Amino acid sequence: MYIQNPGDRNTQSIRNNIIKVKGEGEISVPPDMATVHLGIVTEGKELLDIQQQNSDVGKKVIDTLIALGIDRNQIQTFDYRIESIYDYDQGKQIFRGYKITHILEVKLDDLSIIGKIIDNAVQSGANYVANVQFTTRFKDSYYQQALAMALKSANNKATTIANTLRVTLNPIPIQVTEGGDTIQPFESQHIAFGKSASSTQIEPGQLLIKASVAAEYKYHPIG
């Protein structure tokens, strides 16, 4: 928060009497969309063999997801890598084999089945689960609400400063700069893996959508 003091009227004109403030607004909302990364990681000495193994398991995982009602368009390859694996013995590099990593990104509209999706994918051969992320399709609408709150906050700050200084504030800002938006989990999402089917518990929590503005207001002394 910054105030430009009126100072000496002989050296500063009324047009320079400006109050500069920042305003922030935030709104917590429930997520309605999620993504999760499910992977198949295979290792072995024969590259063609583990490629085939990885492909077979990957197909099985995808078929399982489709059987659970996930549209094929909501499943896409996020990463596919083939790496050489080495052991080290007294500083000597010894080739051990290959590692193939195939990561699928799955988009979900029904958050209630995330745990079921993960459990069934693991039972089908997926051995990598990560990056469960939540978002909302109504982000723009919620952001507009947060932005309005941010501007109101800036106006309240400017009014408080003007009242404290006992000056008259023009309530219409002469300049407003949008500070950008953020969307983040309001609370951490906990993932607990169990041994039995349908045991993975996912808590979506809330999303915190933030907006900020920088605003400038003109003021002049009373009287």
PDB file of C-alpha atoms in Angstrom:
ATOM      1  CA  MET A   1       0.000   0.000   0.000  1.00  0.00           C
ATOM      2  CA  TYR A   2       1.410   3.376  -0.988  1.00  0.00           C
ATOM      3  CA  ILE A   3       0.281   6.980  -0.364  1.00  0.00           C
ATOM      4  CA  GLN A   4       1.584   9.899  -2.313  1.00  0.00           C
ATOM      5  CA  ASN A   5       1.587  12.743   0.210  1.00  0.00           C
ATOM      6  CA  PRO A   6       0.226  16.151  -0.896  1.00  0.00           C
ATOM      7  CA  GLY A   7       3.410  17.852   0.358  1.00  0.00           C
ATOM      8  CA  ASP A   8       4.061  21.462  -0.549  1.00  0.00           C
ATOM      9  CA  ARG A   9       1.223  22.792  -2.713  1.00  0.00           C
ATOM     10  CA  ASN A  10       3.654  25.183  -4.351  1.00  0.00           C
ATOM     11  CA  THR A  11       5.567  22.296  -5.870  1.00  0.00           C
ATOM     12  CA  GLN A  12       2.851  19.684  -6.302  1.00  0.00           C
ATOM     13  CA  SER A  13      -0.427  20.158  -8.144  1.00  0.00           C
ATOM     14  CA  ILE A  14      -3.785  18.540  -7.356  1.00  0.00           C
ATOM     15  CA  ARG A  15      -3.366  16.128 -10.261  1.00  0.00           C
ATOM     16  CA  ASN A  16      -0.525  14.437  -8.372  1.00  0.00           C
ATOM     17  CA  ASN A  17      -2.642  13.754  -5.287  1.00  0.00           C
ATOM     18  CA  ILE A  18      -2.962  10.015  -5.748  1.00  0.00           C
ATOM     19  CA  ILE A  19      -3.572   7.071  -3.467  1.00  0.00           C
ATOM     20  CA  LYS A  20      -2.241   3.773  -4.742  1.00  0.00           C
ATOM     21  CA  VAL A  21      -3.575   0.541  -3.256  1.00  0.00           C
ATOM     22  CA  LYS A  22      -3.718  -3.178  -3.941  1.00  0.00           C
ATOM     23  CA  GLY A  23      -6.808  -5.303  -3.524  1.00  0.00           C
ATOM     24  CA  GLU A  24      -7.201  -9.056  -3.300  1.00  0.00           C
ATOM     25  CA  GLY A  25     -10.188 -11.323  -3.573  1.00  0.00           C
ATOM     26  CA  GLU A  26     -10.509 -15.046  -3.129  1.00  0.00           C
ATOM     27  CA  ILE A  27     -13.264 -17.604  -3.274  1.00  0.00           C
ATOM     28  CA  SER A  28     -13.248 -21.270  -2.281  1.00  0.00           C
ATOM     29  CA  VAL A  29     -15.228 -23.648  -4.499  1.00  0.00           C
ATOM     30  CA  PRO A  30     -15.639 -27.409  -4.848  1.00  0.00           C
ATOM     31  CA  PRO A  31     -13.774 -28.973  -7.785  1.00  0.00           C
ATOM     32  CA  ASP A  32     -15.802 -30.699 -10.484  1.00  0.00           C
ATOM     33  CA  MET A  33     -13.003 -32.128 -12.644  1.00  0.00           C
ATOM     34  CA  ALA A  34      -9.871 -34.149 -11.967  1.00  0.00           C
ATOM     35  CA  THR A  35      -6.882 -35.658 -13.723  1.00  0.00           C
ATOM     36  CA  VAL A  36      -4.730 -38.566 -12.584  1.00  0.00           C
ATOM     37  CA  HIS A  37      -1.581 -40.109 -14.005  1.00  0.00           C
ATOM     38  CA  LEU A  38      -1.545 -43.901 -14.235  1.00  0.00           C
ATOM     39  CA  GLY A  39       1.606 -45.601 -15.414  1.00  0.00           C
ATOM     40  CA  ILE A  40       3.041 -48.909 -16.495  1.00  0.00           C
ATOM     41  CA  VAL A  41       6.728 -49.343 -15.732  1.00  0.00           C
ATOM     42  CA  THR A  42       8.518 -52.441 -16.948  1.00  0.00           C
ATOM     43  CA  GLU A  43      12.158 -53.512 -16.702  1.00  0.00           C
ATOM     44  CA  GLY A  44      14.209 -56.258 -18.300  1.00  0.00           C
ATOM     45  CA  LYS A  45      17.215 -57.118 -20.411  1.00  0.00           C
ATOM     46  CA  GLU A  46      15.398 -57.830 -23.657  1.00  0.00           C
ATOM     47  CA  LEU A  47      13.990 -54.596 -25.039  1.00  0.00           C
ATOM     48  CA  LEU A  48      11.465 -56.179 -27.400  1.00  0.00           C
ATOM     49  CA  ASP A  49      10.143 -58.412 -24.621  1.00  0.00           C
ATOM     50  CA  ILE A  50       9.511 -55.603 -22.154  1.00  0.00           C
ATOM     51  CA  GLN A  51       8.062 -53.424 -24.920  1.00  0.00           C
ATOM     52  CA  GLN A  52       5.510 -56.122 -25.604  1.00  0.00           C
ATOM     53  CA  GLN A  53       4.877 -56.606 -21.881  1.00  0.00           C
ATOM     54  CA  ASN A  54       4.400 -52.877 -21.368  1.00  0.00           C
ATOM     55  CA  SER A  55       2.058 -52.675 -24.361  1.00  0.00           C
ATOM     56  CA  ASP A  56      -0.037 -55.623 -23.157  1.00  0.00           C
ATOM     57  CA  VAL A  57      -0.452 -54.212 -19.661  1.00  0.00           C
ATOM     58  CA  GLY A  58      -1.151 -50.755 -21.043  1.00  0.00           C
ATOM     59  CA  LYS A  59      -3.931 -52.111 -23.235  1.00  0.00           C
ATOM     60  CA  LYS A  60      -5.398 -53.978 -20.290  1.00  0.00           C
ATOM     61  CA  VAL A  61      -5.391 -50.818 -18.143  1.00  0.00           C
ATOM     62  CA  ILE A  62      -7.040 -48.784 -20.916  1.00  0.00           C
ATOM     63  CA  ASP A  63      -9.684 -51.464 -21.480  1.00  0.00           C
ATOM     64  CA  THR A  64     -10.402 -51.451 -17.743  1.00  0.00           C
ATOM     65  CA  LEU A  65     -10.844 -47.671 -17.713  1.00  0.00           C
ATOM     66  CA  ILE A  66     -13.210 -47.796 -20.688  1.00  0.00           C
ATOM     67  CA  ALA A  67     -15.197 -50.571 -19.007  1.00  0.00           C
ATOM     68  CA  LEU A  68     -15.621 -48.265 -16.002  1.00  0.00           C
ATOM     69  CA  GLY A  69     -17.243 -45.642 -18.228  1.00  0.00           C
ATOM     70  CA  ILE A  70     -14.248 -43.469 -19.086  1.00  0.00           C
ATOM     71  CA  ASP A  71     -14.437 -42.184 -22.653  1.00  0.00           C
ATOM     72  CA  ARG A  72     -11.394 -43.017 -24.760  1.00  0.00           C
ATOM     73  CA  ASN A  73     -11.007 -39.300 -25.551  1.00  0.00           C
ATOM     74  CA  GLN A  74     -10.384 -38.727 -21.835  1.00  0.00           C
ATOM     75  CA  ILE A  75      -7.371 -41.043 -21.886  1.00  0.00           C
ATOM     76  CA  GLN A  76      -4.144 -39.939 -23.505  1.00  0.00           C
ATOM     77  CA  THR A  77      -0.457 -40.766 -23.313  1.00  0.00           C
ATOM     78  CA  PHE A  78       1.282 -38.196 -21.131  1.00  0.00           C
ATOM     79  CA  ASP A  79       4.787 -39.658 -21.326  1.00  0.00           C
ATOM     80  CA  TYR A  80       6.549 -42.619 -22.935  1.00  0.00           C
ATOM     81  CA  ARG A  81      10.223 -43.286 -22.243  1.00  0.00           C
ATOM     82  CA  ILE A  82      12.792 -46.024 -22.859  1.00  0.00           C
ATOM     83  CA  GLU A  83      15.868 -45.814 -20.642  1.00  0.00           C
ATOM     84  CA  SER A  84      18.980 -47.898 -20.209  1.00  0.00           C
ATOM     85  CA  ILE A  85      19.627 -49.103 -16.662  1.00  0.00           C
ATOM     86  CA  TYR A  86      23.116 -49.477 -15.208  1.00  0.00           C
ATOM     87  CA  ASP A  87      24.596 -50.762 -11.990  1.00  0.00           C
ATOM     88  CA  TYR A  88      27.862 -49.469 -10.631  1.00  0.00           C
ATOM     89  CA  ASP A  89      30.506 -51.681  -9.081  1.00  0.00           C
ATOM     90  CA  GLN A  90      33.644 -49.994  -7.782  1.00  0.00           C
ATOM     91  CA  GLY A  91      33.133 -47.157 -10.219  1.00  0.00           C
ATOM     92  CA  LYS A  92      32.551 -49.479 -13.155  1.00  0.00           C
ATOM     93  CA  GLN A  93      29.332 -49.087 -15.140  1.00  0.00           C
ATOM     94  CA  ILE A  94      27.543 -52.378 -15.745  1.00  0.00           C
ATOM     95  CA  PHE A  95      24.587 -52.594 -18.098  1.00  0.00           C
ATOM     96  CA  ARG A  96      21.573 -54.139 -16.346  1.00  0.00           C
ATOM     97  CA  GLY A  97      18.809 -53.756 -18.915  1.00  0.00           C
ATOM     98  CA  TYR A  98      16.060 -51.404 -20.004  1.00  0.00           C
ATOM     99  CA  LYS A  99      13.243 -49.547 -18.329  1.00  0.00           C
ATOM    100  CA  ILE A 100      10.092 -48.520 -20.179  1.00  0.00           C
ATOM    101  CA  THR A 101       7.725 -45.982 -18.640  1.00  0.00           C
ATOM    102  CA  HIS A 102       4.303 -45.345 -20.170  1.00  0.00           C
ATOM    103  CA  ILE A 103       2.231 -42.730 -18.332  1.00  0.00           C
ATOM    104  CA  LEU A 104      -1.464 -42.236 -19.110  1.00  0.00           C
ATOM    105  CA  GLU A 105      -3.290 -39.041 -18.186  1.00  0.00           C
ATOM    106  CA  VAL A 106      -6.930 -39.728 -17.353  1.00  0.00           C
ATOM    107  CA  LYS A 107      -9.483 -36.917 -17.131  1.00  0.00           C
ATOM    108  CA  LEU A 108     -12.481 -37.468 -14.875  1.00  0.00           C
ATOM    109  CA  ASP A 109     -15.804 -35.676 -14.528  1.00  0.00           C
ATOM    110  CA  ASP A 110     -17.117 -37.911 -11.742  1.00  0.00           C
ATOM    111  CA  LEU A 111     -14.920 -37.301  -8.696  1.00  0.00           C
ATOM    112  CA  SER A 112     -16.676 -40.016  -6.694  1.00  0.00           C
ATOM    113  CA  ILE A 113     -15.024 -42.783  -8.714  1.00  0.00           C
ATOM    114  CA  ILE A 114     -11.398 -41.630  -8.566  1.00  0.00           C
ATOM    115  CA  GLY A 115     -10.530 -44.202  -5.911  1.00  0.00           C
ATOM    116  CA  LYS A 116     -12.256 -46.941  -7.896  1.00  0.00           C
ATOM    117  CA  ILE A 117     -10.422 -45.900 -11.072  1.00  0.00           C
ATOM    118  CA  ILE A 118      -7.061 -46.069  -9.309  1.00  0.00           C
ATOM    119  CA  ASP A 119      -7.766 -49.423  -7.640  1.00  0.00           C
ATOM    120  CA  ASN A 120      -8.965 -51.085 -10.836  1.00  0.00           C
ATOM    121  CA  ALA A 121      -6.060 -49.700 -12.845  1.00  0.00           C
ATOM    122  CA  VAL A 122      -3.606 -51.060 -10.284  1.00  0.00           C
ATOM    123  CA  GLN A 123      -5.344 -54.436 -10.338  1.00  0.00           C
ATOM    124  CA  SER A 124      -5.000 -54.403 -14.138  1.00  0.00           C
ATOM    125  CA  GLY A 125      -1.248 -53.905 -13.919  1.00  0.00           C
ATOM    126  CA  ALA A 126      -0.611 -50.165 -13.469  1.00  0.00           C
ATOM    127  CA  ASN A 127       2.279 -49.730 -11.042  1.00  0.00           C
ATOM    128  CA  TYR A 128       2.601 -45.955 -11.039  1.00  0.00           C
ATOM    129  CA  VAL A 129      -0.006 -43.502  -9.722  1.00  0.00           C
ATOM    130  CA  ALA A 130       0.695 -39.777  -9.330  1.00  0.00           C
ATOM    131  CA  ASN A 131      -0.460 -36.201  -9.884  1.00  0.00           C
ATOM    132  CA  VAL A 132      -4.082 -36.387  -8.807  1.00  0.00           C
ATOM    133  CA  GLN A 133      -5.139 -32.816  -9.568  1.00  0.00           C
ATOM    134  CA  PHE A 134      -8.493 -31.107  -9.168  1.00  0.00           C
ATOM    135  CA  THR A 135      -9.925 -28.160 -11.061  1.00  0.00           C
ATOM    136  CA  THR A 136     -13.240 -26.648 -12.138  1.00  0.00           C
ATOM    137  CA  ARG A 137     -14.814 -26.028 -15.518  1.00  0.00           C
ATOM    138  CA  PHE A 138     -16.336 -22.823 -14.121  1.00  0.00           C
ATOM    139  CA  LYS A 139     -12.989 -21.203 -13.347  1.00  0.00           C
ATOM    140  CA  ASP A 140     -13.685 -18.070 -15.415  1.00  0.00           C
ATOM    141  CA  SER A 141     -16.988 -17.422 -13.676  1.00  0.00           C
ATOM    142  CA  TYR A 142     -15.480 -17.895 -10.215  1.00  0.00           C
ATOM    143  CA  TYR A 143     -12.521 -15.729 -11.157  1.00  0.00           C
ATOM    144  CA  GLN A 144     -14.841 -12.882 -12.128  1.00  0.00           C
ATOM    145  CA  GLN A 145     -16.360 -13.058  -8.649  1.00  0.00           C
ATOM    146  CA  ALA A 146     -12.918 -12.982  -7.039  1.00  0.00           C
ATOM    147  CA  LEU A 147     -11.922 -10.074  -9.281  1.00  0.00           C
ATOM    148  CA  ALA A 148     -14.965  -8.060  -8.167  1.00  0.00           C
ATOM    149  CA  MET A 149     -14.003  -8.760  -4.555  1.00  0.00           C
ATOM    150  CA  ALA A 150     -10.447  -7.588  -5.247  1.00  0.00           C
ATOM    151  CA  LEU A 151     -11.638  -4.278  -6.704  1.00  0.00           C
ATOM    152  CA  LYS A 152     -13.989  -3.762  -3.759  1.00  0.00           C
ATOM    153  CA  SER A 153     -11.093  -4.445  -1.392  1.00  0.00           C
ATOM    154  CA  ALA A 154      -8.956  -1.830  -3.173  1.00  0.00           C
ATOM    155  CA  ASN A 155     -11.779   0.701  -2.959  1.00  0.00           C
ATOM    156  CA  ASN A 156     -12.236   0.036   0.772  1.00  0.00           C
ATOM    157  CA  LYS A 157      -8.526   0.534   1.388  1.00  0.00           C
ATOM    158  CA  ALA A 158      -8.454   3.791  -0.536  1.00  0.00           C
ATOM    159  CA  THR A 159     -11.512   5.017   1.365  1.00  0.00           C
ATOM    160  CA  THR A 160      -9.914   4.146   4.705  1.00  0.00           C
ATOM    161  CA  ILE A 161      -6.738   6.002   3.793  1.00  0.00           C
ATOM    162  CA  ALA A 162      -8.648   9.057   2.586  1.00  0.00           C
ATOM    163  CA  ASN A 163     -10.783   9.147   5.748  1.00  0.00           C
ATOM    164  CA  THR A 164      -7.693   8.841   7.922  1.00  0.00           C
ATOM    165  CA  LEU A 165      -6.008  11.696   6.078  1.00  0.00           C
ATOM    166  CA  ARG A 166      -9.268  13.658   6.094  1.00  0.00           C
ATOM    167  CA  VAL A 167      -9.221  14.234   2.372  1.00  0.00           C
ATOM    168  CA  THR A 168     -11.945  13.796  -0.236  1.00  0.00           C
ATOM    169  CA  LEU A 169     -11.594  10.695  -2.398  1.00  0.00           C
ATOM    170  CA  ASN A 170     -12.849  10.316  -5.937  1.00  0.00           C
ATOM    171  CA  PRO A 171     -14.384   6.821  -5.657  1.00  0.00           C
ATOM    172  CA  ILE A 172     -13.802   6.077  -9.338  1.00  0.00           C
ATOM    173  CA  PRO A 173     -10.223   4.888  -9.853  1.00  0.00           C
ATOM    174  CA  ILE A 174      -8.191   6.605 -12.531  1.00  0.00           C
ATOM    175  CA  GLN A 175      -6.313   3.381 -13.229  1.00  0.00           C
ATOM    176  CA  VAL A 176      -6.830  -0.305 -12.465  1.00  0.00           C
ATOM    177  CA  THR A 177      -4.290  -3.004 -13.276  1.00  0.00           C
ATOM    178  CA  GLU A 178      -5.272  -6.641 -13.071  1.00  0.00           C
ATOM    179  CA  GLY A 179      -2.713  -8.679 -11.185  1.00  0.00           C
ATOM    180  CA  GLY A 180      -3.540 -12.118 -12.548  1.00  0.00           C
ATOM    181  CA  ASP A 181      -5.293 -15.177 -11.213  1.00  0.00           C
ATOM    182  CA  THR A 182      -4.309 -18.310  -9.350  1.00  0.00           C
ATOM    183  CA  ILE A 183      -6.120 -21.521  -8.615  1.00  0.00           C
ATOM    184  CA  GLN A 184      -4.818 -23.894  -5.995  1.00  0.00           C
ATOM    185  CA  PRO A 185      -5.984 -26.586  -3.600  1.00  0.00           C
ATOM    186  CA  PHE A 186      -7.551 -25.093  -0.489  1.00  0.00           C
ATOM    187  CA  GLU A 187      -6.436 -28.143   1.438  1.00  0.00           C
ATOM    188  CA  SER A 188      -4.114 -30.961   0.493  1.00  0.00           C
ATOM    189  CA  GLN A 189      -5.573 -33.978  -1.232  1.00  0.00           C
ATOM    190  CA  HIS A 190      -4.864 -37.152   0.698  1.00  0.00           C
ATOM    191  CA  ILE A 191      -4.342 -40.412  -1.133  1.00  0.00           C
ATOM    192  CA  ALA A 192      -4.277 -43.630   0.894  1.00  0.00           C
ATOM    193  CA  PHE A 193      -3.576 -46.907  -0.850  1.00  0.00           C
ATOM    194  CA  GLY A 194      -4.947 -50.113   0.619  1.00  0.00           C
ATOM    195  CA  LYS A 195      -4.628 -53.782  -0.130  1.00  0.00           C
ATOM    196  CA  SER A 196      -8.270 -54.519  -0.843  1.00  0.00           C
ATOM    197  CA  ALA A 197     -10.331 -53.449  -3.842  1.00  0.00           C
ATOM    198  CA  SER A 198     -11.923 -49.981  -3.763  1.00  0.00           C
ATOM    199  CA  SER A 199      -9.805 -48.980  -0.780  1.00  0.00           C
ATOM    200  CA  THR A 200      -8.103 -45.888  -2.145  1.00  0.00           C
ATOM    201  CA  GLN A 201      -9.646 -42.826  -0.499  1.00  0.00           C
ATOM    202  CA  ILE A 202      -9.504 -39.515  -2.356  1.00  0.00           C
ATOM    203  CA  GLU A 203     -10.607 -36.270  -0.715  1.00  0.00           C
ATOM    204  CA  PRO A 204     -11.053 -33.512  -3.334  1.00  0.00           C
ATOM    205  CA  GLY A 205     -11.263 -30.742  -0.738  1.00  0.00           C
ATOM    206  CA  GLN A 206     -11.808 -27.209  -2.023  1.00  0.00           C
ATOM    207  CA  LEU A 207     -10.136 -25.001  -4.606  1.00  0.00           C
ATOM    208  CA  LEU A 208      -9.024 -21.483  -3.746  1.00  0.00           C
ATOM    209  CA  ILE A 209      -9.372 -19.042  -6.655  1.00  0.00           C
ATOM    210  CA  LYS A 210      -7.608 -15.720  -6.193  1.00  0.00           C
ATOM    211  CA  ALA A 211      -7.556 -12.406  -8.033  1.00  0.00           C
ATOM    212  CA  SER A 212      -5.677  -9.174  -7.396  1.00  0.00           C
ATOM    213  CA  VAL A 213      -5.682  -5.611  -8.688  1.00  0.00           C
ATOM    214  CA  ALA A 214      -3.602  -2.463  -8.284  1.00  0.00           C
ATOM    215  CA  ALA A 215      -5.664   0.729  -8.354  1.00  0.00           C
ATOM    216  CA  GLU A 216      -4.999   4.472  -8.250  1.00  0.00           C
ATOM    217  CA  TYR A 217      -7.449   7.037  -6.880  1.00  0.00           C
ATOM    218  CA  LYS A 218      -7.345  10.805  -6.942  1.00  0.00           C
ATOM    219  CA  TYR A 219      -8.029  12.803  -3.816  1.00  0.00           C
ATOM    220  CA  HIS A 220      -8.020  16.451  -2.773  1.00  0.00           C
ATOM    221  CA  PRO A 221      -8.014  18.266   0.548  1.00  0.00           C
ATOM    222  CA  ILE A 222     -11.366  19.098   2.110  1.00  0.00           C
ATOM    223  CA  GLY A 223     -12.431  22.698   1.827  1.00  0.00           C
TER     224      GLY A 223
END
